[in-house]
């Protein structure tokens, strides 16, 4: 029998970790929604963000400040990638696009490994070992911070997409790029923004994840997989659907660890994902095309 | 002599290896209402797309106020005063009516006058005001056409190009939309290039018209001249 308190604790923990999945997924959904590019290198931009925060931490900068810097750095790298590579394959066949973003993945992942070694690194902030006790629950401060940052980023993204002229232009571009151009929108500039913000959010997620998670060159692999699932669950391209999808996967994973061997918790999450998609191929929050 | 507002100078336009336009030339003077007429597949839409910059001609030039803009990207041409209401309306279905109008004010030229323009569009199309918070994809065809035209007006165009605005509308509405082109010219001083298949109605409102057949201009003239022409009477007016 699983005690109710364990169930509650796992659910809370699932929400906290899910809020990171959500951020990574949101970035991927934004890029897909605006550009119809599947960014296979998404998890590796996340790793770059974690690494940025780590090096800044070594230089004595608080990881939370480092997280903001991680966004800026990865955003800039994203814009660079967009201009140098992605812009040229926008109308290329799907397989070409996949091969290209996969090549970017390899370059980043193994470039980092070659440059900085295959080591696992950790950020030990002053709050790394602070825990809050709320009733029967024990909540680690780093995860709580990650959750709050995630909510703030989601809120910020919402305001940007729905309340600013640039955000509305970005949504317009995602719906019809030719007509967006006829509205006087520089569509290439919108692609810079979408790709930059998309991977920048992943980088930021990597940085706040690093508050309680090890950093290593291949860390992106698992999170990219999760991000894909989250985007599909959320109804391909729906940014806020992806956010909810992320939380959901976090909870499923965490709760299922109570019932099965914890080593299989991701397997359970993926099986549930498959079941949901078989029943509702447009995703949980998708309205179809 | 001051240059024409718009001059299209022998453009040849291709889709891949398929040639859609074979040296099309036309011009529009400030304050004119010019109709570009022709059957399905004649190249009307291709011509408008080349003027607005969505397509590049392989040969030939687009001249705007005496300046060659053949290589100017589409989004900059909007800032210069060229607005294009695309075929099939091209509204953004998942933006609200208001957001569709707001996004049309993306250029500096339009942004400054947005609240004034918005009032003008809402007065011209009260339906849009009523439905301003509704997703544009849920509007009826006629309402979508109003939104597409409203959006172009928000852009504060000097030249308004409309691609078959009457398409898919009931006869009464189709008539209203074509007469709206005239109203915009007469009351707001906007130069209009109107693409239509409804030749009879278009000749009622136009100052001049061009007839396009399989990628070539085959006739040009005032409505009186064209209406007298036996070929036009037979092929386009069914007389
Ligand atoms: N995207 C495209 N790819 C290939 N060929 C095209 C494309 N768009 C148009 N064409 C071809 O170019 C020619 C001109 O098409 P265009 O759309 O300009 O005609 P139109 O006069 O606007 O016709 P309609 O009245 O049916 O809208 C046609 O033969 C059409 O098949
Ligand atoms: Mg057409």
XYZ file of C-alpha atoms and ligand atoms in Angstrom:
560
model
C 0.000 0.000 0.000
C 1.153 3.475 -0.808
C 0.564 5.959 1.930
C -1.352 9.105 1.046
C 1.477 11.227 2.329
C 3.939 9.529 -0.045
C 1.562 10.120 -2.900
C 1.339 13.785 -1.972
C 5.100 14.090 -1.618
C 5.684 12.451 -4.996
C 3.104 14.631 -6.670
C 4.706 17.764 -5.293
C 8.148 16.577 -6.321
C 6.781 15.717 -9.766
C 5.362 19.212 -10.162
C 8.682 20.749 -9.176
C 10.778 18.702 -11.618
C 7.981 18.891 -14.196
C 8.289 22.659 -14.185
C 11.773 22.193 -15.666
C 10.515 19.769 -18.300
C 7.833 22.333 -19.021
C 10.358 25.071 -19.743
C 12.442 22.910 -22.042
C 9.264 21.855 -23.850
C 7.967 25.417 -24.131
C 11.112 26.461 -25.977
C 10.820 23.568 -28.383
C 7.124 24.289 -28.955
C 7.862 27.937 -29.689
C 10.447 27.031 -32.330
C 8.183 24.438 -33.901
C 5.147 26.723 -33.748
C 6.800 29.663 -35.463
C 9.244 27.987 -37.843
C 8.118 24.393 -38.203
C 11.632 23.282 -37.435
C 12.220 20.308 -35.163
C 15.217 21.288 -33.120
C 17.008 18.063 -32.238
C 19.780 20.040 -30.572
C 17.347 21.512 -28.041
C 18.661 19.558 -25.061
C 22.201 20.557 -25.902
C 21.372 24.240 -25.743
C 19.981 23.428 -22.324
C 23.327 21.890 -21.402
C 25.102 25.019 -22.668
C 22.943 27.069 -20.302
C 23.847 24.825 -17.365
C 27.504 25.063 -18.293
C 27.339 28.850 -18.552
C 25.857 29.057 -15.065
C 28.542 26.669 -13.822
C 31.470 28.703 -15.137
C 29.950 31.901 -13.778
C 29.470 30.150 -10.449
C 33.191 29.289 -10.470
C 33.835 32.974 -11.047
C 31.851 33.704 -7.906
C 28.525 34.639 -9.472
C 25.332 33.431 -7.810
C 23.663 30.693 -9.903
C 20.443 32.695 -10.115
C 22.253 35.586 -11.709
C 24.051 32.940 -13.743
C 20.672 31.660 -14.940
C 19.821 35.059 -16.385
C 23.234 35.166 -18.034
C 22.649 31.637 -19.348
C 19.496 32.860 -21.070
C 21.351 35.755 -22.675
C 24.313 33.644 -23.795
C 22.211 30.807 -25.205
C 19.825 33.305 -26.822
C 22.787 34.851 -28.631
C 24.073 31.430 -29.692
C 20.571 30.610 -30.902
C 20.374 33.734 -33.056
C 23.788 32.896 -34.430
C 22.701 29.355 -35.302
C 19.522 30.708 -36.822
C 21.326 33.109 -39.115
C 24.220 30.858 -40.038
C 22.345 27.594 -40.512
C 18.607 27.355 -39.876
C 17.653 30.220 -42.200
C 19.101 28.273 -45.095
C 17.112 25.113 -44.483
C 13.680 26.589 -43.757
C 12.270 25.342 -47.048
C 14.449 22.245 -47.240
C 12.944 18.739 -47.078
C 12.114 17.501 -43.590
C 14.908 14.951 -43.607
C 17.472 17.631 -44.421
C 16.213 19.720 -41.519
C 16.450 16.760 -39.179
C 19.966 15.930 -40.343
C 21.059 19.538 -39.890
C 19.707 20.053 -36.372
C 21.089 16.633 -35.470
C 24.484 17.749 -36.736
C 24.198 20.820 -34.503
C 23.466 18.486 -31.596
C 26.627 16.494 -32.262
C 28.747 19.597 -32.698
C 27.587 21.124 -29.418
C 27.603 17.932 -27.352
C 30.951 16.588 -28.450
C 32.454 20.025 -28.933
C 31.801 20.686 -25.250
C 33.151 17.274 -24.344
C 36.321 17.889 -26.350
C 36.797 21.379 -24.977
C 35.975 20.821 -21.315
C 36.265 17.057 -20.848
C 33.548 14.486 -20.191
C 33.347 15.355 -16.493
C 30.317 15.695 -14.328
C 30.198 19.044 -12.565
C 28.048 20.356 -9.756
C 27.020 23.754 -8.548
C 27.055 23.935 -4.761
C 25.134 27.108 -3.994
C 24.655 28.209 -0.411
C 21.049 27.094 -0.625
C 21.853 23.671 -2.065
C 21.135 21.990 1.247
C 18.305 24.100 2.547
C 15.028 22.253 3.045
C 11.614 23.512 3.999
C 9.269 21.379 6.024
C 5.673 22.002 5.165
C 3.439 19.695 7.172
C 4.541 16.187 6.247
C 6.439 17.399 3.150
C 10.098 18.193 2.795
C 10.836 20.589 -0.038
C 14.401 21.298 -1.127
C 14.926 25.005 -1.654
C 16.725 24.597 -5.031
C 13.722 22.789 -6.500
C 11.378 25.380 -5.084
C 13.476 28.118 -6.672
C 13.455 26.266 -9.968
C 9.676 26.025 -9.792
C 9.223 29.705 -9.040
C 11.618 30.718 -11.814
C 9.755 28.435 -14.201
C 6.427 30.065 -13.342
C 7.939 33.520 -13.746
C 9.354 32.624 -17.140
C 6.021 31.191 -18.270
C 4.230 34.329 -17.100
C 6.797 36.509 -18.831
C 6.436 34.538 -22.032
C 2.669 34.845 -21.840
C 2.862 38.610 -21.470
C 5.365 38.808 -24.311
C 3.317 36.666 -26.715
C -0.098 38.109 -25.920
C 0.430 41.671 -24.782
C 3.284 43.083 -26.836
C 3.307 44.050 -30.497
C 6.373 41.914 -31.143
C 4.711 38.934 -29.478
C 1.546 39.319 -31.548
C 3.728 39.608 -34.642
C 5.470 36.388 -33.658
C 2.131 34.600 -33.329
C 0.984 36.050 -36.645
C 4.167 34.766 -38.280
C 3.512 31.305 -36.885
C 0.086 31.291 -38.533
C 1.019 32.603 -41.954
C 4.513 33.750 -42.795
C 3.663 35.241 -46.191
C 0.838 37.379 -44.868
C 3.001 38.354 -41.876
C 5.485 39.784 -44.365
C 2.601 41.715 -45.965
C 1.882 43.235 -42.548
C 5.343 44.792 -42.638
C 6.858 42.175 -40.352
C 10.446 41.184 -41.038
C 9.890 37.455 -40.842
C 13.599 36.630 -40.669
C 13.796 38.778 -37.568
C 10.882 36.849 -36.063
C 12.756 33.621 -36.705
C 15.792 35.025 -34.894
C 13.533 35.798 -31.960
C 11.746 32.458 -31.965
C 14.895 30.388 -32.171
C 16.811 32.623 -29.775
C 14.051 32.715 -27.166
C 13.258 29.022 -27.667
C 16.781 27.789 -26.984
C 17.400 30.628 -24.501
C 14.557 29.325 -22.326
C 16.070 25.832 -22.581
C 19.424 27.297 -21.500
C 17.763 29.011 -18.570
C 16.033 25.763 -17.636
C 19.428 24.045 -17.726
C 20.877 26.669 -15.420
C 18.159 26.359 -12.787
C 18.171 22.569 -13.108
C 21.862 22.720 -12.273
C 20.911 24.025 -8.830
C 20.213 20.407 -7.896
C 21.287 18.281 -10.850
C 24.722 17.321 -12.181
C 26.045 18.971 -15.341
C 27.661 16.792 -17.997
C 28.003 17.039 -21.796
C 25.346 14.447 -22.528
C 22.756 15.683 -20.054
C 20.682 17.139 -22.885
C 19.767 13.768 -24.374
C 17.218 12.803 -21.760
C 15.703 16.280 -21.532
C 15.357 16.606 -25.283
C 13.431 13.346 -25.346
C 11.189 14.600 -22.561
C 10.750 17.898 -24.395
C 9.536 16.133 -27.542
C 7.008 14.180 -25.568
C 5.893 17.287 -23.777
C 5.397 19.163 -27.049
C 3.362 16.350 -28.564
C 1.291 15.984 -25.406
C 0.678 19.695 -25.346
C -0.692 19.646 -28.875
C 2.172 20.350 -31.257
C 3.104 24.003 -31.230
C 0.880 25.079 -28.355
C 3.311 26.784 -26.026
C 1.139 26.637 -22.939
C -0.052 23.132 -23.739
C 3.602 22.150 -23.625
C 3.934 23.760 -20.231
C 1.093 21.707 -18.789
C 2.437 18.635 -20.593
C 5.764 19.115 -18.816
C 4.160 19.265 -15.397
C 2.084 16.204 -16.230
C 5.095 14.126 -17.282
C 6.945 15.176 -14.139
C 4.064 14.025 -11.954
C 3.542 10.737 -13.806
C 7.226 9.934 -13.556
C 7.501 10.790 -9.914
C 4.308 9.064 -8.788
C 4.991 5.936 -10.804
C 8.296 5.534 -8.954
C 6.163 4.652 -5.940
C 4.654 1.673 -7.702
C 7.436 0.288 -9.874
C 11.170 0.023 -9.637
C 12.293 3.688 -9.768
C 14.717 2.762 -12.529
C 11.645 2.213 -14.711
C 9.892 5.477 -13.914
C 10.753 6.997 -17.293
C 9.558 3.878 -19.045
C 6.218 4.296 -17.321
C 6.077 7.926 -18.381
C 6.794 6.971 -21.990
C 4.200 4.187 -21.976
C 1.559 6.542 -20.631
C 2.599 9.027 -23.278
C 2.080 6.403 -25.993
C -1.320 5.504 -24.589
C -2.441 9.133 -24.513
C -1.281 9.683 -28.083
C -3.060 6.542 -29.292
C -6.294 7.820 -27.822
C -5.815 11.485 -28.736
C -3.251 11.978 -31.530
C -3.570 15.781 -31.458
C -2.247 15.863 -27.917
C -4.050 16.538 -24.672
C -4.401 20.253 -25.182
C -4.319 20.381 -28.971
C -7.366 21.274 -30.954
C -6.007 19.708 -34.105
C -5.290 21.690 -37.241
C 6.521 65.112 -65.762
C 6.440 63.536 -62.325
C 6.848 59.771 -62.266
C 3.895 57.444 -61.984
C 3.116 56.137 -58.528
C 3.719 52.566 -59.643
C 5.326 51.224 -62.750
C 5.662 47.561 -63.526
C 8.230 47.235 -66.260
C 8.171 44.027 -68.356
C 8.349 41.551 -65.498
C 8.921 37.862 -66.125
C 8.044 35.698 -63.175
C 8.624 31.988 -62.713
C 7.500 29.322 -60.303
C 10.482 27.018 -60.513
C 10.801 26.394 -64.236
C 7.198 27.306 -64.967
C 6.876 30.792 -66.410
C 3.742 32.578 -65.190
C 4.348 36.120 -66.509
C 5.848 36.996 -69.901
C 6.898 40.631 -69.732
C 3.947 42.236 -67.990
C 3.982 46.040 -67.916
C 1.452 48.303 -66.310
C 1.302 51.556 -64.422
C -0.873 53.215 -61.842
C -1.082 56.957 -61.312
C -1.748 58.570 -57.987
C -5.478 58.694 -57.276
C -6.421 56.203 -59.957
C -8.566 53.132 -59.577
C -7.117 50.574 -61.945
C -8.562 47.126 -62.526
C -6.492 44.105 -63.514
C -8.822 41.574 -65.055
C -8.480 38.087 -66.432
C -9.582 34.486 -66.216
C -8.372 31.790 -63.815
C -4.654 31.230 -64.040
C -3.997 34.343 -66.132
C -1.363 35.604 -63.688
C -3.222 38.302 -61.759
C -2.197 37.055 -58.338
C 1.361 36.527 -59.526
C 1.470 40.149 -60.686
C 0.273 41.478 -57.329
C 2.686 39.241 -55.434
C 5.549 40.575 -57.479
C 4.500 44.156 -56.809
C 4.268 43.538 -53.063
C 7.582 41.698 -53.098
C 6.544 38.172 -52.138
C 7.838 37.057 -55.536
C 10.925 38.295 -57.368
C 10.838 38.732 -61.135
C 13.560 36.961 -63.077
C 13.612 39.910 -65.471
C 12.013 43.351 -65.364
C 11.597 45.981 -62.674
C 9.134 47.373 -60.176
C 9.334 51.146 -59.918
C 7.694 52.977 -57.004
C 7.584 56.775 -57.197
C 10.392 56.669 -59.716
C 12.597 54.460 -57.539
C 13.573 50.902 -58.429
C 12.320 48.657 -55.616
C 12.749 45.321 -57.391
C 15.167 44.156 -54.698
C 13.386 45.694 -51.709
C 11.994 43.035 -49.346
C 8.221 42.804 -49.028
C 8.046 44.017 -45.438
C 9.824 47.259 -46.371
C 7.428 47.927 -49.220
C 4.580 48.070 -46.689
C 6.426 50.845 -44.920
C 6.691 52.611 -48.293
C 2.905 52.601 -48.654
C 2.128 49.502 -50.698
C -0.574 47.313 -49.149
C -1.755 44.009 -50.500
C -5.005 42.310 -49.496
C -4.122 38.770 -50.523
C -6.263 36.309 -52.384
C -8.267 34.233 -49.922
C -8.001 37.071 -47.357
C -5.119 35.641 -45.339
C -6.476 36.635 -41.951
C -4.681 35.174 -38.926
C -7.300 32.706 -37.686
C -5.957 32.299 -34.153
C -5.569 35.988 -33.477
C -8.580 38.007 -32.398
C -10.090 40.561 -34.745
C -8.411 43.295 -32.737
C -5.035 41.546 -32.793
C -5.304 41.136 -36.568
C -5.795 44.891 -36.870
C -3.109 45.639 -34.321
C -0.532 43.501 -36.079
C -1.238 45.407 -39.278
C 0.100 48.494 -37.515
C 3.522 46.919 -37.185
C 5.180 49.523 -39.388
C 6.196 52.922 -38.086
C 4.011 54.510 -40.711
C 0.919 52.747 -39.368
C 1.717 52.662 -35.652
C 1.665 56.427 -35.223
C -1.897 56.668 -36.471
C -3.230 53.410 -35.104
C -6.007 54.662 -32.833
C -7.265 57.041 -35.493
C -7.131 54.315 -38.169
C -8.810 51.818 -35.881
C -11.716 54.187 -35.321
C -12.004 54.677 -39.083
C -12.024 50.913 -39.731
C -14.563 50.261 -36.972
C -16.805 52.979 -38.378
C -16.469 51.585 -41.880
C -17.152 48.029 -40.665
C -19.191 48.175 -37.428
C -19.292 44.375 -37.476
C -15.590 44.285 -36.715
C -16.039 46.477 -33.678
C -18.737 44.169 -32.331
C -16.501 41.163 -32.841
C -13.193 42.649 -31.897
C -12.446 40.049 -29.217
C -13.523 37.082 -31.304
C -10.964 34.800 -32.965
C -10.751 35.841 -36.611
C -11.018 32.220 -37.763
C -14.609 32.135 -36.519
C -15.755 35.070 -38.681
C -17.957 34.518 -41.728
C -16.398 34.836 -45.170
C -17.741 38.346 -45.674
C -16.549 39.443 -42.250
C -13.127 37.990 -42.973
C -12.979 40.039 -46.141
C -13.859 43.171 -44.156
C -11.092 42.296 -41.720
C -8.585 41.782 -44.516
C -9.465 45.153 -46.030
C -9.570 46.780 -42.594
C -6.099 45.484 -41.932
C -4.820 47.012 -45.139
C -6.413 50.362 -44.229
C -4.683 50.281 -40.839
C -1.431 50.167 -42.803
C -2.182 53.638 -44.173
C -1.515 52.659 -47.755
C -0.873 54.937 -50.627
C -1.567 52.084 -52.997
C -4.111 49.461 -52.007
C -4.001 46.232 -53.992
C -6.957 43.903 -53.600
C -6.900 40.382 -54.977
C -10.393 39.205 -55.889
C -12.115 40.682 -52.851
C -15.512 39.542 -54.143
C -14.481 35.903 -54.369
C -16.869 33.604 -52.531
C -19.259 36.339 -51.490
C -22.984 36.446 -52.237
C -23.782 38.716 -55.231
C -24.995 41.580 -53.067
C -21.893 41.512 -50.873
C -19.627 41.071 -53.891
C -21.091 44.213 -55.348
C -20.637 46.105 -52.079
C -17.018 45.092 -51.826
C -16.216 46.226 -55.349
C -17.956 49.535 -54.749
C -16.024 49.849 -51.528
C -12.873 50.062 -53.652
C -14.352 53.124 -55.291
C -15.429 54.607 -51.984
C -11.910 54.221 -50.589
C -10.499 56.024 -53.569
C -13.143 58.766 -53.646
C -13.411 59.462 -49.923
C -10.002 58.551 -48.581
C -7.865 59.343 -51.606
C -6.302 55.882 -51.698
C -4.991 54.719 -55.052
C -6.411 51.277 -55.838
C -5.249 48.380 -57.990
C -8.154 45.964 -58.089
C -7.794 42.392 -59.298
C -11.110 40.838 -60.243
C -12.806 38.209 -62.324
C -16.051 40.077 -62.075
C -15.357 42.166 -65.180
C -18.756 43.774 -65.479
C -18.763 45.270 -61.987
C -15.113 46.176 -62.029
C -15.537 48.189 -65.218
C -18.274 50.151 -63.446
C -15.848 51.481 -60.842
C -12.466 51.565 -62.583
C -10.828 54.511 -64.337
C -8.734 52.180 -66.438
C -8.326 48.458 -66.779
C -5.823 45.912 -68.024
C -6.711 42.494 -69.298
C -4.299 39.687 -68.623
C -4.303 36.413 -70.557
C -1.863 33.571 -69.844
C 0.826 35.830 -68.467
C 0.522 38.673 -70.993
C -1.355 41.977 -70.978
C -3.566 41.745 -74.052
C -5.606 44.890 -73.689
C -5.651 48.154 -71.851
C -8.096 51.020 -71.795
C -10.883 52.934 -70.148
C -14.068 51.024 -69.291
C -15.836 52.648 -72.262
C -13.133 51.497 -74.661
C -13.098 47.969 -73.285
C -16.861 47.640 -73.205
C -16.941 48.544 -76.893
C -14.308 45.989 -77.797
C -15.961 42.937 -79.414
C -13.397 40.517 -77.924
C -14.000 41.804 -74.417
C -17.744 41.717 -74.964
C -17.593 38.119 -76.022
C -14.967 36.696 -73.682
C -15.587 38.693 -70.494
C -18.988 40.282 -70.630
C -20.787 37.399 -72.292
C -22.638 39.623 -74.732
N 2.922 28.450 -56.208
C 2.833 28.134 -57.516
N 3.602 27.153 -58.040
C 3.525 26.833 -59.341
N 2.710 27.438 -60.230
C 1.915 28.418 -59.766
C 1.935 28.819 -58.394
N 1.044 29.812 -58.224
C 0.505 30.021 -59.435
N 1.015 29.198 -60.371
C 0.667 29.142 -61.804
O 0.896 30.421 -62.356
C -0.144 30.768 -63.254
C -0.727 32.096 -62.815
O -1.344 31.922 -61.562
P -2.036 33.107 -60.766
O -2.357 32.597 -59.420
O -1.212 34.312 -60.852
O -3.364 33.307 -61.598
P -4.630 34.223 -61.310
O -4.825 35.080 -62.497
O -4.492 34.892 -60.008
O -5.788 33.143 -61.250
P -7.112 33.076 -60.306
O -8.104 33.994 -60.889
O -7.547 31.662 -60.429
O -6.694 33.446 -58.943
C -1.130 29.615 -63.223
O -0.899 28.818 -64.357
C -0.806 28.876 -61.969
O -1.057 27.496 -62.127
Mg -5.479 34.757 -58.253
